[in-house]
Amino acid sequence: MSHYLVTGGAGFIGSALVRRLLEKGEQVRVVDNFSTGLRANLQEVIGRIELLEGDLAEEAVARRAVAGADYVLHQAAIPSVPRSIEDPIASNRANITATLNLLVAARDAGVKRLVYASSSSAYGDSETLPKVETQPENPISPYALTKLAGEKYAVMFHRLYGFSTVSLRYFNVFGPRQNPGSPYSGVISRFLSAAFGGRRPTVHGDGEQSRDFTFVENVVSANLLASRAESASGMVINVGTGERHTLNELLRALGAILGRDLKPEYVARRAGDVRHSQADIGRARQYLGYEVKVGFEEGLRRTVTWFQEAVQS
Ligand code: UD1
C-alpha cells in the first residue's frame, strides 16, 4: 500500500482519482480549500480518507499536506479561462503560488514523485494539429499562463533538485461530477445543465471551434501510470484522446443520446478562447503505456446517465 496525497481531491477530477486509489487499496489523503471543490464529491468515501481542509497557497498547509506521502497528484487549481480573465490574481495564487509551495514541501519531505495537472491551454492558438509536446507554447489567457508556469516549475524542480515530477497536459476533461452548478464549468457540463434545466445551451461563437474532449477515466488512468513510470521523470505529456469534435457536433451527439434536438443560442465568442485543440498522444503511449479507455460517445453516455441520476436525487 502506498500513501497518496490528492490535492484538490474534492474536485471533479481529484475525487475521481480518490475513488480509484481507494479501489486499488491505497492510502489516501486529500487537501482541499473547497473554493471550487464540493464536499458532496467525497461523501461516499469520507470515512476512508484523511481530509485536510486548507489552502496550499499557505506554506504551512503545503508542509502538513505532504508529510508521509509517497506520491502527490496535484489537481488543486482554479480552472476556467473566463474566471482567470475576471480575476487573474486569484488564479495566479491558486495555480502558481500554491504549486510552488507544494513542490518545495514535497521535495523537502522526500516524496517519490509529484504528478502535476497541466493543461492543453498551454498551446494556445497554434496552427499545428494535433498539438505535440515539442511545439512552442503560446498561452493566451491568464489561466493558460498560470498552468504553464506551474508546469515549468515542475520541470525545473526535476532538473535543479532531482525531484521527480511528471506534468500531464489534460485536454478538455469531462464526466460525472463536473460541477453542473458552476457557470465556469466545462462546456459539456454547461450544455447538460441547460438541457436538464429546460434552457437553451449557449454557444460562444459559431460552434465550429473544436476540442479533444477527454472522459475523466482516461485522465485517472494516466495519473496512476504517471506516478510509477520510471522513464517519465521530468517530462511533459499530453493526455487526451487524439480526436477532436466541434461544439456543433457535440450538441448533435448529446441530442441523439437525449432523444431531442438541443437548440442552442449563439452569442459572441469568448475572450481568450482557443479555436481548435487536439492532442498528439504518442508520448503518453510511449512513456506511460497510456491508451484511451473510454471514447467520446461512451463518455457522453456515462455523463448523461450521471446527470439524469443527479437531477432525480
Ligand atoms: C480550457 C483548456 C482546458 C482546461 C480548461 C479549464 C484549451 C483548449 N482547453 O478549456 O485544457 O482544462 O480550460 O477550464 O485551452 N463554451 C460555450 N458555451 C458554454 C461554455 C463554453 O460555447 O456554455 C465554449 C467555449 O467558448 C470554448 C469551448 O466551449 O470554445 C470549451 O470551453 P470550456 O469547456 O470552458 O473549456 P476551454 O476553455 O476550452
mmCIF file of C-alpha atoms and ligand atoms in Angstrom:
data_model
loop_
_atom_site.group_PDB
_atom_site.id
_atom_site.type_symbol
_atom_site.label_atom_id
_atom_site.label_comp_id
_atom_site.label_asym_id
_atom_site.label_seq_id
_atom_site.Cartn_x
_atom_site.Cartn_y
_atom_site.Cartn_z
ATOM 1 C CA MET A 1 0.000 0.000 0.000
ATOM 2 C CA SER A 2 1.333 3.453 -0.928
ATOM 3 C CA HIS A 3 0.371 6.781 0.548
ATOM 4 C CA TYR A 4 -1.107 9.224 -1.981
ATOM 5 C CA LEU A 5 -1.854 12.883 -1.470
ATOM 6 C CA VAL A 6 -4.522 14.159 -3.859
ATOM 7 C CA THR A 7 -4.616 17.946 -3.862
ATOM 8 C CA GLY A 8 -7.983 19.310 -4.934
ATOM 9 C CA GLY A 9 -9.391 15.899 -4.023
ATOM 10 C CA ALA A 10 -12.894 17.323 -3.586
ATOM 11 C CA GLY A 11 -12.946 18.483 -7.189
ATOM 12 C CA PHE A 12 -14.288 16.733 -10.241
ATOM 13 C CA ILE A 13 -11.012 15.109 -11.344
ATOM 14 C CA GLY A 14 -9.496 14.855 -7.859
ATOM 15 C CA SER A 15 -12.454 12.948 -6.426
ATOM 16 C CA ALA A 16 -12.374 10.507 -9.352
ATOM 17 C CA LEU A 17 -8.718 9.859 -8.537
ATOM 18 C CA VAL A 18 -9.546 9.351 -4.871
ATOM 19 C CA ARG A 19 -12.193 6.752 -5.647
ATOM 20 C CA ARG A 20 -9.862 4.832 -7.967
ATOM 21 C CA LEU A 21 -6.980 4.886 -5.472
ATOM 22 C CA LEU A 22 -9.251 3.527 -2.740
ATOM 23 C CA GLU A 23 -10.435 0.763 -5.082
ATOM 24 C CA LYS A 24 -6.792 -0.183 -5.528
ATOM 25 C CA GLY A 25 -6.308 -0.324 -1.769
ATOM 26 C CA GLU A 26 -4.052 2.725 -1.489
ATOM 27 C CA GLN A 27 -3.928 5.081 1.469
ATOM 28 C CA VAL A 28 -5.350 8.491 0.527
ATOM 29 C CA ARG A 29 -5.109 11.983 1.961
ATOM 30 C CA VAL A 30 -6.992 14.869 0.400
ATOM 31 C CA VAL A 31 -6.163 18.522 0.771
ATOM 32 C CA ASP A 32 -8.765 20.987 -0.459
ATOM 33 C CA ASN A 33 -9.810 24.534 0.375
ATOM 34 C CA PHE A 34 -13.304 23.947 -1.087
ATOM 35 C CA SER A 35 -13.029 27.038 -3.269
ATOM 36 C CA THR A 36 -14.239 25.060 -6.272
ATOM 37 C CA GLY A 37 -14.352 21.529 -4.832
ATOM 38 C CA LEU A 38 -17.527 20.125 -3.276
ATOM 39 C CA ARG A 39 -17.928 18.084 -0.095
ATOM 40 C CA ALA A 40 -20.613 16.082 -1.881
ATOM 41 C CA ASN A 41 -17.932 14.663 -4.194
ATOM 42 C CA LEU A 42 -16.306 12.938 -1.204
ATOM 43 C CA GLN A 43 -19.479 11.911 0.590
ATOM 44 C CA GLU A 44 -19.231 8.194 -0.141
ATOM 45 C CA VAL A 45 -15.527 7.942 0.811
ATOM 46 C CA ILE A 46 -15.322 10.310 3.752
ATOM 47 C CA GLY A 47 -14.643 7.628 6.396
ATOM 48 C CA ARG A 48 -11.881 6.075 4.302
ATOM 49 C CA ILE A 49 -9.680 9.092 3.596
ATOM 50 C CA GLU A 50 -7.792 11.647 5.609
ATOM 51 C CA LEU A 51 -9.210 15.073 4.800
ATOM 52 C CA LEU A 52 -7.159 18.192 5.351
ATOM 53 C CA GLU A 53 -9.032 21.435 4.799
ATOM 54 C CA GLY A 54 -6.673 24.229 3.898
ATOM 55 C CA ASP A 55 -5.165 26.430 1.244
ATOM 56 C CA LEU A 56 -1.905 25.342 -0.384
ATOM 57 C CA ALA A 57 -1.029 28.972 -1.010
ATOM 58 C CA GLU A 58 -0.094 28.894 2.689
ATOM 59 C CA GLU A 59 3.267 27.199 3.115
ATOM 60 C CA ALA A 60 2.330 25.567 6.421
ATOM 61 C CA VAL A 61 -0.656 23.844 4.791
ATOM 62 C CA ALA A 62 1.549 22.519 1.991
ATOM 63 C CA ARG A 63 4.004 21.100 4.533
ATOM 64 C CA ARG A 64 1.268 19.407 6.556
ATOM 65 C CA ALA A 65 -0.297 18.002 3.412
ATOM 66 C CA VAL A 66 2.795 16.220 2.094
ATOM 67 C CA ALA A 67 4.036 14.741 5.383
ATOM 68 C CA GLY A 68 4.455 10.992 4.932
ATOM 69 C CA ALA A 69 3.179 10.919 1.335
ATOM 70 C CA ASP A 70 4.858 8.682 -1.261
ATOM 71 C CA TYR A 71 3.111 10.232 -4.252
ATOM 72 C CA VAL A 72 1.384 13.544 -4.852
ATOM 73 C CA LEU A 73 -1.280 14.004 -7.531
ATOM 74 C CA HIS A 74 -1.634 17.766 -7.779
ATOM 75 C CA GLN A 75 -5.098 18.657 -9.079
ATOM 76 C CA ALA A 76 -5.848 21.681 -6.907
ATOM 77 C CA ALA A 77 -6.364 24.785 -9.057
ATOM 78 C CA ILE A 78 -8.832 27.412 -10.076
ATOM 79 C CA PRO A 79 -9.829 26.196 -13.521
ATOM 80 C CA SER A 80 -11.649 28.211 -16.187
ATOM 81 C CA VAL A 81 -10.322 30.639 -18.758
ATOM 82 C CA PRO A 82 -13.077 33.278 -18.223
ATOM 83 C CA ARG A 83 -12.653 33.172 -14.464
ATOM 84 C CA SER A 84 -8.932 33.868 -14.838
ATOM 85 C CA ILE A 85 -9.676 36.834 -17.080
ATOM 86 C CA GLU A 86 -12.029 38.254 -14.417
ATOM 87 C CA ASP A 87 -9.642 37.639 -11.517
ATOM 88 C CA PRO A 88 -6.078 36.892 -12.637
ATOM 89 C CA ILE A 89 -4.671 37.435 -9.134
ATOM 90 C CA ALA A 90 -6.799 34.647 -7.643
ATOM 91 C CA SER A 91 -5.781 32.276 -10.457
ATOM 92 C CA ASN A 92 -2.136 33.196 -10.001
ATOM 93 C CA ARG A 93 -2.277 32.465 -6.275
ATOM 94 C CA ALA A 94 -4.146 29.182 -6.582
ATOM 95 C CA ASN A 95 -2.313 27.890 -9.624
ATOM 96 C CA ILE A 96 1.240 29.235 -9.266
ATOM 97 C CA THR A 97 1.915 30.158 -5.610
ATOM 98 C CA ALA A 98 0.228 27.024 -4.298
ATOM 99 C CA THR A 99 2.062 24.830 -6.816
ATOM 100 C CA LEU A 100 5.427 26.279 -5.866
ATOM 101 C CA ASN A 101 4.701 25.791 -2.151
ATOM 102 C CA LEU A 102 3.705 22.223 -2.808
ATOM 103 C CA LEU A 103 6.805 21.470 -4.885
ATOM 104 C CA VAL A 104 9.115 22.842 -2.187
ATOM 105 C CA ALA A 105 7.281 20.956 0.562
ATOM 106 C CA ALA A 106 7.152 17.691 -1.407
ATOM 107 C CA ARG A 107 10.835 17.916 -2.321
ATOM 108 C CA ASP A 108 11.774 18.521 1.313
ATOM 109 C CA ALA A 109 9.523 15.727 2.585
ATOM 110 C CA GLY A 110 11.110 13.117 0.317
ATOM 111 C CA VAL A 111 8.033 12.470 -1.835
ATOM 112 C CA LYS A 112 8.869 9.920 -4.549
ATOM 113 C CA ARG A 113 7.020 11.688 -7.346
ATOM 114 C CA LEU A 114 4.636 14.561 -7.950
ATOM 115 C CA VAL A 115 2.265 14.383 -10.906
ATOM 116 C CA TYR A 116 1.141 17.845 -11.957
ATOM 117 C CA ALA A 117 -2.170 18.558 -13.676
ATOM 118 C CA SER A 118 -1.149 20.823 -16.522
ATOM 119 C CA SER A 119 -3.364 21.980 -19.344
ATOM 120 C CA SER A 120 -3.691 21.835 -23.110
ATOM 121 C CA SER A 121 -4.311 25.571 -22.901
ATOM 122 C CA ALA A 122 -0.505 25.966 -22.807
ATOM 123 C CA TYR A 123 -0.502 25.546 -26.602
ATOM 124 C CA GLY A 124 -2.840 28.477 -27.170
ATOM 125 C CA ASP A 125 -3.957 29.188 -30.696
ATOM 126 C CA SER A 126 -1.248 27.317 -32.587
ATOM 127 C CA GLU A 127 -1.997 26.302 -36.171
ATOM 128 C CA THR A 128 -0.445 22.863 -35.809
ATOM 129 C CA LEU A 129 -2.826 19.976 -35.183
ATOM 130 C CA PRO A 130 -2.592 17.641 -33.389
ATOM 131 C CA LYS A 131 -0.718 19.533 -30.694
ATOM 132 C CA VAL A 132 2.558 17.905 -29.830
ATOM 133 C CA GLU A 133 4.712 18.475 -26.739
ATOM 134 C CA THR A 134 7.730 19.611 -28.773
ATOM 135 C CA GLN A 135 5.958 22.636 -30.256
ATOM 136 C CA PRO A 136 6.330 26.071 -28.643
ATOM 137 C CA GLU A 137 3.819 27.093 -26.017
ATOM 138 C CA ASN A 138 1.713 30.177 -26.534
ATOM 139 C CA PRO A 139 -0.657 30.832 -23.613
ATOM 140 C CA ILE A 140 -3.403 33.321 -24.483
ATOM 141 C CA SER A 141 -5.221 33.630 -21.140
ATOM 142 C CA PRO A 142 -4.135 34.072 -17.512
ATOM 143 C CA TYR A 143 -5.395 30.549 -16.814
ATOM 144 C CA ALA A 144 -3.147 29.095 -19.519
ATOM 145 C CA LEU A 145 -0.202 31.135 -18.297
ATOM 146 C CA THR A 146 -0.624 30.023 -14.674
ATOM 147 C CA LYS A 147 -0.913 26.355 -15.630
ATOM 148 C CA LEU A 148 2.163 26.625 -17.817
ATOM 149 C CA ALA A 149 4.106 28.375 -15.044
ATOM 150 C CA GLY A 150 3.287 25.527 -12.650
ATOM 151 C CA GLU A 151 4.471 23.082 -15.283
ATOM 152 C CA LYS A 152 7.725 24.985 -15.821
ATOM 153 C CA TYR A 153 8.335 24.860 -12.065
ATOM 154 C CA ALA A 154 7.640 21.115 -12.033
ATOM 155 C CA VAL A 155 10.146 20.514 -14.856
ATOM 156 C CA MET A 156 12.676 22.823 -13.200
ATOM 157 C CA PHE A 157 12.415 21.009 -9.873
ATOM 158 C CA HIS A 158 13.370 17.825 -11.666
ATOM 159 C CA ARG A 159 16.381 19.483 -13.310
ATOM 160 C CA LEU A 160 17.587 21.604 -10.391
ATOM 161 C CA TYR A 161 16.903 19.403 -7.416
ATOM 162 C CA GLY A 162 16.471 15.958 -8.932
ATOM 163 C CA PHE A 163 12.905 15.929 -7.597
ATOM 164 C CA SER A 164 10.793 13.587 -9.706
ATOM 165 C CA THR A 165 7.831 15.269 -11.403
ATOM 166 C CA VAL A 166 5.623 14.454 -14.376
ATOM 167 C CA SER A 167 3.350 17.081 -15.953
ATOM 168 C CA LEU A 168 0.222 15.902 -17.697
ATOM 169 C CA ARG A 169 -1.376 18.328 -20.124
ATOM 170 C CA TYR A 170 -5.042 17.489 -19.869
ATOM 171 C CA PHE A 171 -7.234 18.125 -22.888
ATOM 172 C CA ASN A 172 -10.797 19.275 -22.015
ATOM 173 C CA VAL A 173 -11.764 16.727 -19.404
ATOM 174 C CA PHE A 174 -15.434 15.877 -18.876
ATOM 175 C CA GLY A 175 -17.531 13.362 -16.982
ATOM 176 C CA PRO A 176 -19.660 12.747 -13.903
ATOM 177 C CA ARG A 177 -19.330 15.319 -11.097
ATOM 178 C CA GLN A 178 -18.080 18.136 -13.282
ATOM 179 C CA ASN A 179 -19.834 20.860 -11.347
ATOM 180 C CA PRO A 180 -23.221 21.380 -13.001
ATOM 181 C CA GLY A 181 -23.914 24.369 -10.753
ATOM 182 C CA SER A 182 -20.918 26.476 -11.729
ATOM 183 C CA PRO A 183 -21.098 28.997 -14.571
ATOM 184 C CA TYR A 184 -17.361 28.354 -15.038
ATOM 185 C CA SER A 185 -17.750 24.628 -15.554
ATOM 186 C CA GLY A 186 -16.676 22.856 -18.743
ATOM 187 C CA VAL A 187 -18.850 23.161 -21.807
ATOM 188 C CA ILE A 188 -20.331 19.627 -21.659
ATOM 189 C CA SER A 189 -21.448 20.203 -18.094
ATOM 190 C CA ARG A 190 -22.877 23.611 -19.120
ATOM 191 C CA PHE A 191 -24.794 22.135 -22.058
ATOM 192 C CA LEU A 192 -26.249 19.335 -19.922
ATOM 193 C CA SER A 193 -27.224 21.743 -17.132
ATOM 194 C CA ALA A 194 -29.108 23.791 -19.709
ATOM 195 C CA ALA A 195 -30.722 20.723 -21.277
ATOM 196 C CA PHE A 196 -31.886 19.329 -17.938
ATOM 197 C CA GLY A 197 -32.949 22.758 -16.685
ATOM 198 C CA GLY A 198 -35.174 23.396 -19.688
ATOM 199 C CA ARG A 199 -32.912 26.144 -21.044
ATOM 200 C CA ARG A 200 -31.201 26.520 -24.397
ATOM 201 C CA PRO A 201 -27.449 25.835 -24.366
ATOM 202 C CA THR A 202 -25.325 28.903 -25.048
ATOM 203 C CA VAL A 203 -22.666 28.590 -27.732
ATOM 204 C CA HIS A 204 -19.922 31.190 -27.698
ATOM 205 C CA GLY A 205 -19.052 31.888 -31.330
ATOM 206 C CA ASP A 206 -20.171 29.838 -34.323
ATOM 207 C CA GLY A 207 -19.817 26.433 -32.638
ATOM 208 C CA GLU A 208 -17.206 25.348 -35.171
ATOM 209 C CA GLN A 209 -14.377 25.545 -32.625
ATOM 210 C CA SER A 210 -13.211 22.070 -31.681
ATOM 211 C CA ARG A 211 -11.842 20.263 -28.659
ATOM 212 C CA ASP A 212 -10.295 16.935 -27.759
ATOM 213 C CA PHE A 213 -12.980 16.035 -25.220
ATOM 214 C CA THR A 214 -11.438 13.532 -22.818
ATOM 215 C CA PHE A 215 -13.510 11.380 -20.489
ATOM 216 C CA VAL A 216 -12.268 11.656 -16.917
ATOM 217 C CA GLU A 217 -11.471 7.954 -16.556
ATOM 218 C CA ASN A 218 -8.692 8.313 -19.126
ATOM 219 C CA VAL A 219 -7.131 11.071 -17.053
ATOM 220 C CA VAL A 220 -7.375 8.965 -13.906
ATOM 221 C CA SER A 221 -5.550 6.099 -15.567
ATOM 222 C CA ALA A 222 -2.878 8.461 -16.959
ATOM 223 C CA ASN A 223 -2.213 9.765 -13.440
ATOM 224 C CA LEU A 224 -1.790 6.298 -11.992
ATOM 225 C CA LEU A 225 0.560 5.334 -14.805
ATOM 226 C CA ALA A 226 2.480 8.613 -14.457
ATOM 227 C CA SER A 227 3.023 8.169 -10.741
ATOM 228 C CA ARG A 228 5.032 4.991 -11.436
ATOM 229 C CA ALA A 229 6.510 5.179 -14.965
ATOM 230 C CA GLU A 230 10.274 5.322 -14.377
ATOM 231 C CA SER A 231 11.305 6.898 -17.672
ATOM 232 C CA ALA A 232 8.717 9.702 -17.496
ATOM 233 C CA SER A 233 10.523 11.681 -14.825
ATOM 234 C CA GLY A 234 10.768 15.389 -15.658
ATOM 235 C CA MET A 235 8.538 15.055 -18.712
ATOM 236 C CA VAL A 236 5.553 16.953 -20.062
ATOM 237 C CA ILE A 237 2.961 14.612 -21.559
ATOM 238 C CA ASN A 238 -0.357 15.215 -23.352
ATOM 239 C CA VAL A 239 -3.382 13.372 -22.055
ATOM 240 C CA GLY A 240 -6.283 13.369 -24.483
ATOM 241 C CA THR A 241 -7.927 11.057 -26.988
ATOM 242 C CA GLY A 242 -6.239 12.197 -30.205
ATOM 243 C CA GLU A 243 -9.608 13.176 -31.704
ATOM 244 C CA ARG A 244 -11.490 16.426 -31.853
ATOM 245 C CA HIS A 245 -15.133 17.416 -32.112
ATOM 246 C CA THR A 246 -16.729 20.773 -32.777
ATOM 247 C CA LEU A 247 -19.312 22.187 -30.360
ATOM 248 C CA ASN A 248 -21.960 21.767 -33.055
ATOM 249 C CA GLU A 249 -21.050 18.062 -33.321
ATOM 250 C CA LEU A 250 -21.154 17.810 -29.542
ATOM 251 C CA LEU A 251 -24.670 19.263 -29.479
ATOM 252 C CA ARG A 252 -25.819 16.761 -32.109
ATOM 253 C CA ALA A 253 -24.256 13.864 -30.176
ATOM 254 C CA LEU A 254 -25.910 14.954 -26.922
ATOM 255 C CA GLY A 255 -29.204 15.475 -28.742
ATOM 256 C CA ALA A 256 -29.014 11.915 -30.102
ATOM 257 C CA ILE A 257 -28.422 10.493 -26.613
ATOM 258 C CA LEU A 258 -31.207 12.574 -25.050
ATOM 259 C CA GLY A 259 -33.564 11.914 -27.966
ATOM 260 C CA ARG A 260 -34.298 15.575 -28.637
ATOM 261 C CA ASP A 261 -32.914 18.499 -30.528
ATOM 262 C CA LEU A 262 -30.836 20.853 -28.394
ATOM 263 C CA LYS A 263 -31.432 24.213 -29.994
ATOM 264 C CA PRO A 264 -28.556 26.398 -28.919
ATOM 265 C CA GLU A 265 -28.370 30.131 -28.699
ATOM 266 C CA TYR A 266 -25.301 31.560 -30.425
ATOM 267 C CA VAL A 267 -23.641 34.520 -28.723
ATOM 268 C CA ALA A 268 -20.323 36.366 -29.119
ATOM 269 C CA ARG A 269 -17.157 34.308 -28.897
ATOM 270 C CA ARG A 270 -15.296 34.283 -25.596
ATOM 271 C CA ALA A 271 -12.150 36.318 -24.976
ATOM 272 C CA GLY A 272 -9.025 34.195 -24.667
ATOM 273 C CA ASP A 273 -10.715 31.286 -26.461
ATOM 274 C CA VAL A 274 -8.628 28.807 -28.436
ATOM 275 C CA ARG A 275 -10.069 27.827 -31.843
ATOM 276 C CA HIS A 276 -9.028 24.182 -32.182
ATOM 277 C CA SER A 277 -7.492 21.658 -29.839
ATOM 278 C CA GLN A 278 -6.462 18.049 -30.370
ATOM 279 C CA ALA A 279 -3.782 16.028 -28.642
ATOM 280 C CA ASP A 280 -0.989 14.000 -30.096
ATOM 281 C CA ILE A 281 -0.895 11.113 -27.605
ATOM 282 C CA GLY A 282 2.217 9.367 -28.941
ATOM 283 C CA ARG A 283 4.345 10.379 -25.988
ATOM 284 C CA ALA A 284 1.722 9.211 -23.466
ATOM 285 C CA ARG A 285 1.615 5.852 -25.240
ATOM 286 C CA GLN A 286 5.389 5.545 -25.351
ATOM 287 C CA TYR A 287 6.313 6.689 -21.857
ATOM 288 C CA LEU A 288 3.222 5.825 -19.835
ATOM 289 C CA GLY A 289 1.762 2.889 -21.728
ATOM 290 C CA TYR A 290 -1.402 5.023 -21.892
ATOM 291 C CA GLU A 291 -4.361 4.054 -24.069
ATOM 292 C CA VAL A 292 -7.753 5.675 -24.407
ATOM 293 C CA LYS A 293 -10.104 3.606 -22.289
ATOM 294 C CA VAL A 294 -13.368 5.418 -22.818
ATOM 295 C CA GLY A 295 -14.034 7.295 -26.052
ATOM 296 C CA PHE A 296 -16.104 10.410 -26.714
ATOM 297 C CA GLU A 297 -19.519 8.802 -27.354
ATOM 298 C CA GLU A 298 -19.317 6.325 -24.487
ATOM 299 C CA GLY A 299 -18.046 9.095 -22.194
ATOM 300 C CA LEU A 300 -21.011 11.270 -23.174
ATOM 301 C CA ARG A 301 -23.452 8.454 -22.460
ATOM 302 C CA ARG A 302 -21.972 7.891 -19.000
ATOM 303 C CA THR A 303 -22.028 11.607 -18.253
ATOM 304 C CA VAL A 304 -25.666 11.923 -19.335
ATOM 305 C CA THR A 305 -26.580 8.960 -17.113
ATOM 306 C CA TRP A 306 -24.917 10.644 -14.145
ATOM 307 C CA PHE A 307 -26.765 13.888 -14.846
ATOM 308 C CA GLN A 308 -30.068 12.046 -15.053
ATOM 309 C CA GLU A 309 -29.436 10.445 -11.656
ATOM 310 C CA ALA A 310 -28.170 13.708 -10.142
ATOM 311 C CA VAL A 311 -31.246 15.591 -11.340
ATOM 312 C CA GLN A 312 -33.586 12.947 -9.884
ATOM 313 C CA SER A 313 -31.906 12.811 -6.474
HETATM 314 C C1 UD1 B 1 -9.550 25.301 -21.326
HETATM 315 C C2 UD1 B 1 -8.449 24.301 -21.681
HETATM 316 C C3 UD1 B 1 -8.615 23.028 -20.896
HETATM 317 C C4 UD1 B 1 -8.772 23.351 -19.419
HETATM 318 C C5 UD1 B 1 -9.937 24.284 -19.208
HETATM 319 C C6 UD1 B 1 -10.125 24.656 -17.750
HETATM 320 C C7 UD1 B 1 -7.969 24.773 -24.038
HETATM 321 C C8 UD1 B 1 -8.009 24.260 -25.412
HETATM 322 N N1 UD1 B 1 -8.520 23.982 -23.114
HETATM 323 O O1 UD1 B 1 -10.730 24.774 -21.749
HETATM 324 O O2 UD1 B 1 -7.485 22.200 -21.090
HETATM 325 O O3 UD1 B 1 -8.962 22.181 -18.702
HETATM 326 O O4 UD1 B 1 -9.672 25.460 -19.923
HETATM 327 O O5 UD1 B 1 -11.282 25.382 -17.589
HETATM 328 O O6 UD1 B 1 -7.468 25.843 -23.766
HETATM 329 N N2 UD1 B 1 -18.380 27.267 -24.451
HETATM 330 C C9 UD1 B 1 -19.641 27.512 -24.971
HETATM 331 N N3 UD1 B 1 -20.701 27.559 -24.093
HETATM 332 C C10 UD1 B 1 -20.559 27.363 -22.761
HETATM 333 C C11 UD1 B 1 -19.254 27.107 -22.239
HETATM 334 C C12 UD1 B 1 -18.200 27.064 -23.135
HETATM 335 O O7 UD1 B 1 -19.817 27.691 -26.168
HETATM 336 O O8 UD1 B 1 -21.566 27.409 -22.029
HETATM 337 C C13 UD1 B 1 -17.264 27.159 -25.412
HETATM 338 C C14 UD1 B 1 -16.040 27.968 -25.061
HETATM 339 O O9 UD1 B 1 -16.113 29.272 -25.591
HETATM 340 C C15 UD1 B 1 -14.943 27.124 -25.721
HETATM 341 C C16 UD1 B 1 -15.448 25.690 -25.603
HETATM 342 O O10 UD1 B 1 -16.846 25.801 -25.385
HETATM 343 O O11 UD1 B 1 -14.816 27.445 -27.093
HETATM 344 C C17 UD1 B 1 -14.837 24.932 -24.439
HETATM 345 O O12 UD1 B 1 -14.925 25.738 -23.266
HETATM 346 P P1 UD1 B 1 -14.578 25.179 -21.821
HETATM 347 O O13 UD1 B 1 -15.268 23.891 -21.607
HETATM 348 O O14 UD1 B 1 -14.793 26.276 -20.842
HETATM 349 O O15 UD1 B 1 -13.059 24.821 -21.912
HETATM 350 P P2 UD1 B 1 -11.785 25.559 -22.609
HETATM 351 O O16 UD1 B 1 -11.805 26.995 -22.344
HETATM 352 O O17 UD1 B 1 -11.628 25.046 -23.984
#
